[in-house]
Amino acid sequence: GQATLFEAAGGGGVVAVKALRPSFRRADPGADESLRRESALLRATRHPNVVRHLGFGETAAPAREPYLLLERLYGHDLRALLDERGALPFAAAFAVAGDVAAALAHVHRAGIVHLDVKPENVFVHLDGGVARAKLLDFGVAHRIHDEPPAGSAGTPLY
C-alpha cells in the first residue's frame, strides 16, 4: 500500500528499490521520515533471514523523494504461496517458521520490534537452490525503548 518496489540494475548487480507512493507522501507528512527510520533499523539488523539493506538515497531536487536500496529477492511472499498452493508441507512450514523465528530473535536482540509480522512480510526465496524465508518491511518497526510510530498495528508487550 504505501510503497512501490522497482527492480534496478547497475555496476553492483540487480537491486530492489523501495519508493513511497506519491499519494502516501502527500497524505502523510511524516512518510519520508518513516522511510529514513526504516533504513536505519534495517542497517542495524544484518541477518540472513532479514532482507539486506544496501543503501538509502533521495532523488534530485526539487522532489527529493527518498528511496531504499534492498537486495533483490527471487520467489514469492508467503501469502502468495499459501494462496497458490494451500498449506505448506510440514517440513517447508517448519523451515519457514524457523527462519522467521531466527530473524525475530536477531532483531529483538538488536532492540527492535517489527510490529507487522504477517505472511505478506515473509518472503520465501531460493538461495543456492534452498528455500529460505526472509523478514521484510520494517516500516512500522521501532526500537524497543522508543514510542511506537503513529498508526502502528498494535501495542507491543514487553
PDB file of C-alpha atoms in Angstrom:
ATOM      1  CA  GLY A   1       0.000   0.000   0.000  1.00  0.00           C
ATOM      2  CA  GLN A   2       2.423   2.758   0.955  1.00  0.00           C
ATOM      3  CA  ALA A   3       5.367   1.983  -1.317  1.00  0.00           C
ATOM      4  CA  THR A   4       6.256   0.644  -4.737  1.00  0.00           C
ATOM      5  CA  LEU A   5       9.141  -1.744  -5.412  1.00  0.00           C
ATOM      6  CA  PHE A   6      11.212  -1.392  -8.558  1.00  0.00           C
ATOM      7  CA  GLU A   7      13.999  -3.523  -9.937  1.00  0.00           C
ATOM      8  CA  ALA A   8      17.168  -1.667 -10.912  1.00  0.00           C
ATOM      9  CA  ALA A   9      20.467  -2.815 -12.388  1.00  0.00           C
ATOM     10  CA  GLY A  10      23.853  -1.177 -12.084  1.00  0.00           C
ATOM     11  CA  GLY A  11      27.518  -1.892 -11.615  1.00  0.00           C
ATOM     12  CA  GLY A  12      26.786  -3.736  -8.368  1.00  0.00           C
ATOM     13  CA  GLY A  13      24.137  -6.000  -9.870  1.00  0.00           C
ATOM     14  CA  VAL A  14      20.369  -6.098  -9.582  1.00  0.00           C
ATOM     15  CA  VAL A  15      18.715  -4.468  -6.567  1.00  0.00           C
ATOM     16  CA  ALA A  16      15.214  -3.678  -5.344  1.00  0.00           C
ATOM     17  CA  VAL A  17      14.305  -0.014  -4.905  1.00  0.00           C
ATOM     18  CA  LYS A  18      11.560   0.798  -2.405  1.00  0.00           C
ATOM     19  CA  ALA A  19       9.976   4.200  -3.051  1.00  0.00           C
ATOM     20  CA  LEU A  20       6.997   5.754  -1.314  1.00  0.00           C
ATOM     21  CA  ARG A  21       3.883   6.259  -3.404  1.00  0.00           C
ATOM     22  CA  PRO A  22       3.304   9.964  -4.181  1.00  0.00           C
ATOM     23  CA  SER A  23      -0.266   9.772  -2.798  1.00  0.00           C
ATOM     24  CA  PHE A  24       1.074   8.427   0.505  1.00  0.00           C
ATOM     25  CA  ARG A  25       3.738  11.145   0.705  1.00  0.00           C
ATOM     26  CA  ARG A  26       1.058  13.814   0.151  1.00  0.00           C
ATOM     27  CA  ALA A  27      -1.302  12.286   2.730  1.00  0.00           C
ATOM     28  CA  ASP A  28       1.317  11.691   5.444  1.00  0.00           C
ATOM     29  CA  PRO A  29       3.792  14.488   6.213  1.00  0.00           C
ATOM     30  CA  GLY A  30       5.894  12.040   8.256  1.00  0.00           C
ATOM     31  CA  ALA A  31       6.223   9.477   5.456  1.00  0.00           C
ATOM     32  CA  ASP A  32       9.736  10.490   4.391  1.00  0.00           C
ATOM     33  CA  GLU A  33      10.984  10.307   7.982  1.00  0.00           C
ATOM     34  CA  SER A  34       9.345   6.887   8.334  1.00  0.00           C
ATOM     35  CA  LEU A  35      11.361   5.576   5.373  1.00  0.00           C
ATOM     36  CA  ARG A  36      14.544   7.055   6.892  1.00  0.00           C
ATOM     37  CA  ARG A  37      13.744   5.268  10.174  1.00  0.00           C
ATOM     38  CA  GLU A  38      13.139   2.014   8.295  1.00  0.00           C
ATOM     39  CA  SER A  39      16.530   2.430   6.636  1.00  0.00           C
ATOM     40  CA  ALA A  40      18.264   2.935   9.990  1.00  0.00           C
ATOM     41  CA  LEU A  41      16.547  -0.086  11.521  1.00  0.00           C
ATOM     42  CA  LEU A  42      17.436  -2.319   8.578  1.00  0.00           C
ATOM     43  CA  ARG A  43      21.085  -1.204   8.786  1.00  0.00           C
ATOM     44  CA  ALA A  44      21.074  -2.458  12.393  1.00  0.00           C
ATOM     45  CA  THR A  45      19.631  -5.872  11.521  1.00  0.00           C
ATOM     46  CA  ARG A  46      22.099  -7.652   9.273  1.00  0.00           C
ATOM     47  CA  HIS A  47      20.989 -11.284   9.331  1.00  0.00           C
ATOM     48  CA  PRO A  48      20.492 -13.999   6.682  1.00  0.00           C
ATOM     49  CA  ASN A  49      16.742 -14.075   7.402  1.00  0.00           C
ATOM     50  CA  VAL A  50      16.185 -10.305   7.191  1.00  0.00           C
ATOM     51  CA  VAL A  51      16.075  -8.509   3.842  1.00  0.00           C
ATOM     52  CA  ARG A  52      19.508  -6.931   3.315  1.00  0.00           C
ATOM     53  CA  HIS A  53      19.745  -3.129   3.371  1.00  0.00           C
ATOM     54  CA  LEU A  54      22.057  -1.827   0.635  1.00  0.00           C
ATOM     55  CA  GLY A  55      21.564   1.913   0.897  1.00  0.00           C
ATOM     56  CA  PHE A  56      19.347   4.942   1.229  1.00  0.00           C
ATOM     57  CA  GLY A  57      19.072   7.927  -1.054  1.00  0.00           C
ATOM     58  CA  GLU A  58      16.946  10.742  -2.387  1.00  0.00           C
ATOM     59  CA  THR A  59      16.098  11.772  -5.906  1.00  0.00           C
ATOM     60  CA  ALA A  60      17.410  15.106  -7.130  1.00  0.00           C
ATOM     61  CA  ALA A  61      15.904  18.443  -6.125  1.00  0.00           C
ATOM     62  CA  PRO A  62      13.280  19.732  -6.120  1.00  0.00           C
ATOM     63  CA  ALA A  63      11.377  16.473  -5.439  1.00  0.00           C
ATOM     64  CA  ARG A  64      13.919  14.886  -3.073  1.00  0.00           C
ATOM     65  CA  GLU A  65      11.936  11.653  -2.892  1.00  0.00           C
ATOM     66  CA  PRO A  66      13.568   9.140  -0.523  1.00  0.00           C
ATOM     67  CA  TYR A  67      14.180   5.537  -1.504  1.00  0.00           C
ATOM     68  CA  LEU A  68      15.692   2.379  -0.022  1.00  0.00           C
ATOM     69  CA  LEU A  69      18.022   0.051  -1.869  1.00  0.00           C
ATOM     70  CA  LEU A  70      17.440  -3.559  -0.844  1.00  0.00           C
ATOM     71  CA  GLU A  71      18.684  -6.916  -2.004  1.00  0.00           C
ATOM     72  CA  ARG A  72      16.679  -8.285  -4.931  1.00  0.00           C
ATOM     73  CA  LEU A  73      14.925 -11.472  -3.860  1.00  0.00           C
ATOM     74  CA  TYR A  74      13.554 -14.108  -6.215  1.00  0.00           C
ATOM     75  CA  GLY A  75      10.469 -16.012  -5.127  1.00  0.00           C
ATOM     76  CA  HIS A  76       7.138 -15.106  -3.551  1.00  0.00           C
ATOM     77  CA  ASP A  77       5.813 -13.732  -0.329  1.00  0.00           C
ATOM     78  CA  LEU A  78       4.324 -16.338   1.955  1.00  0.00           C
ATOM     79  CA  ARG A  79       0.755 -15.058   1.382  1.00  0.00           C
ATOM     80  CA  ALA A  80       1.083 -15.630  -2.395  1.00  0.00           C
ATOM     81  CA  LEU A  81       2.488 -19.135  -1.806  1.00  0.00           C
ATOM     82  CA  LEU A  82      -0.324 -20.049   0.576  1.00  0.00           C
ATOM     83  CA  ASP A  83      -2.968 -18.649  -1.777  1.00  0.00           C
ATOM     84  CA  GLU A  84      -1.472 -20.531  -4.726  1.00  0.00           C
ATOM     85  CA  ARG A  85      -0.623 -23.864  -3.100  1.00  0.00           C
ATOM     86  CA  GLY A  86      -2.605 -24.037   0.127  1.00  0.00           C
ATOM     87  CA  ALA A  87      -0.964 -25.228   3.320  1.00  0.00           C
ATOM     88  CA  LEU A  88       2.753 -25.886   3.071  1.00  0.00           C
ATOM     89  CA  PRO A  89       4.075 -29.390   3.706  1.00  0.00           C
ATOM     90  CA  PHE A  90       5.222 -29.808   7.308  1.00  0.00           C
ATOM     91  CA  ALA A  91       8.973 -29.659   6.520  1.00  0.00           C
ATOM     92  CA  ALA A  92       8.602 -26.469   4.483  1.00  0.00           C
ATOM     93  CA  ALA A  93       6.353 -24.838   7.095  1.00  0.00           C
ATOM     94  CA  PHE A  94       8.813 -25.800   9.829  1.00  0.00           C
ATOM     95  CA  ALA A  95      11.730 -24.327   7.841  1.00  0.00           C
ATOM     96  CA  VAL A  96       9.887 -21.052   7.165  1.00  0.00           C
ATOM     97  CA  ALA A  97       8.825 -20.765  10.820  1.00  0.00           C
ATOM     98  CA  GLY A  98      12.424 -21.409  11.920  1.00  0.00           C
ATOM     99  CA  ASP A  99      13.756 -18.722   9.578  1.00  0.00           C
ATOM    100  CA  VAL A 100      11.194 -16.175  10.793  1.00  0.00           C
ATOM    101  CA  ALA A 101      11.927 -17.055  14.424  1.00  0.00           C
ATOM    102  CA  ALA A 102      15.668 -16.605  13.799  1.00  0.00           C
ATOM    103  CA  ALA A 103      15.025 -13.212  12.166  1.00  0.00           C
ATOM    104  CA  LEU A 104      12.824 -12.058  15.037  1.00  0.00           C
ATOM    105  CA  ALA A 105      15.293 -13.259  17.663  1.00  0.00           C
ATOM    106  CA  HIS A 106      18.029 -11.280  15.923  1.00  0.00           C
ATOM    107  CA  VAL A 107      16.036  -8.049  15.618  1.00  0.00           C
ATOM    108  CA  HIS A 108      14.847  -8.335  19.212  1.00  0.00           C
ATOM    109  CA  ARG A 109      18.467  -8.730  20.396  1.00  0.00           C
ATOM    110  CA  ALA A 110      19.169  -5.532  18.432  1.00  0.00           C
ATOM    111  CA  GLY A 111      16.407  -3.828  20.461  1.00  0.00           C
ATOM    112  CA  ILE A 112      13.886  -3.652  17.606  1.00  0.00           C
ATOM    113  CA  VAL A 113      10.225  -4.708  17.495  1.00  0.00           C
ATOM    114  CA  HIS A 114       8.877  -5.428  13.979  1.00  0.00           C
ATOM    115  CA  LEU A 115       5.138  -4.928  14.755  1.00  0.00           C
ATOM    116  CA  ASP A 116       3.893  -6.225  11.387  1.00  0.00           C
ATOM    117  CA  VAL A 117       4.783  -9.908  11.073  1.00  0.00           C
ATOM    118  CA  LYS A 118       2.335 -11.450   8.608  1.00  0.00           C
ATOM    119  CA  PRO A 119       2.565 -13.708   5.553  1.00  0.00           C
ATOM    120  CA  GLU A 120       2.827 -10.691   3.228  1.00  0.00           C
ATOM    121  CA  ASN A 121       6.022  -9.619   5.042  1.00  0.00           C
ATOM    122  CA  VAL A 122       7.708 -13.025   4.888  1.00  0.00           C
ATOM    123  CA  PHE A 123       9.419 -13.671   1.572  1.00  0.00           C
ATOM    124  CA  VAL A 124      10.329 -17.195   0.517  1.00  0.00           C
ATOM    125  CA  HIS A 125      13.180 -17.188  -1.992  1.00  0.00           C
ATOM    126  CA  LEU A 126      15.754 -19.515  -3.435  1.00  0.00           C
ATOM    127  CA  ASP A 127      19.248 -19.180  -2.008  1.00  0.00           C
ATOM    128  CA  GLY A 128      21.584 -21.556  -3.803  1.00  0.00           C
ATOM    129  CA  GLY A 129      18.668 -23.846  -4.603  1.00  0.00           C
ATOM    130  CA  VAL A 130      17.471 -23.940  -0.970  1.00  0.00           C
ATOM    131  CA  ALA A 131      14.217 -22.229   0.001  1.00  0.00           C
ATOM    132  CA  ARG A 132      14.793 -19.594   2.682  1.00  0.00           C
ATOM    133  CA  ALA A 133      12.460 -17.140   4.343  1.00  0.00           C
ATOM    134  CA  LYS A 134      13.318 -13.501   4.903  1.00  0.00           C
ATOM    135  CA  LEU A 135      11.514 -10.947   7.020  1.00  0.00           C
ATOM    136  CA  LEU A 136      10.568  -7.796   5.085  1.00  0.00           C
ATOM    137  CA  ASP A 137       9.047  -4.364   5.658  1.00  0.00           C
ATOM    138  CA  PHE A 138      10.257  -2.603   8.778  1.00  0.00           C
ATOM    139  CA  GLY A 139       8.007   0.390   8.011  1.00  0.00           C
ATOM    140  CA  VAL A 140       6.235   0.355  11.391  1.00  0.00           C
ATOM    141  CA  ALA A 141       9.072  -1.241  13.368  1.00  0.00           C
ATOM    142  CA  HIS A 142      10.686   0.712  16.167  1.00  0.00           C
ATOM    143  CA  ARG A 143      13.373   0.443  18.799  1.00  0.00           C
ATOM    144  CA  ILE A 144      12.025  -1.104  21.996  1.00  0.00           C
ATOM    145  CA  HIS A 145      12.590   1.996  24.105  1.00  0.00           C
ATOM    146  CA  ASP A 146      11.136   4.431  21.533  1.00  0.00           C
ATOM    147  CA  GLU A 147       7.496   5.327  21.150  1.00  0.00           C
ATOM    148  CA  PRO A 148       5.774   3.171  18.517  1.00  0.00           C
ATOM    149  CA  PRO A 149       5.192   5.037  15.243  1.00  0.00           C
ATOM    150  CA  ALA A 150       1.792   6.677  14.898  1.00  0.00           C
ATOM    151  CA  GLY A 151      -0.737   4.278  13.430  1.00  0.00           C
ATOM    152  CA  SER A 152       1.221   1.119  14.301  1.00  0.00           C
ATOM    153  CA  ALA A 153      -0.880  -2.011  14.260  1.00  0.00           C
ATOM    154  CA  GLY A 154      -0.783  -2.789  17.963  1.00  0.00           C
ATOM    155  CA  THR A 155       0.806  -2.182  21.300  1.00  0.00           C
ATOM    156  CA  PRO A 156       3.887  -4.295  21.974  1.00  0.00           C
ATOM    157  CA  LEU A 157       4.040  -6.278  25.176  1.00  0.00           C
ATOM    158  CA  TYR A 158       7.384  -6.155  26.958  1.00  0.00           C
TER     159      TYR A 158
END
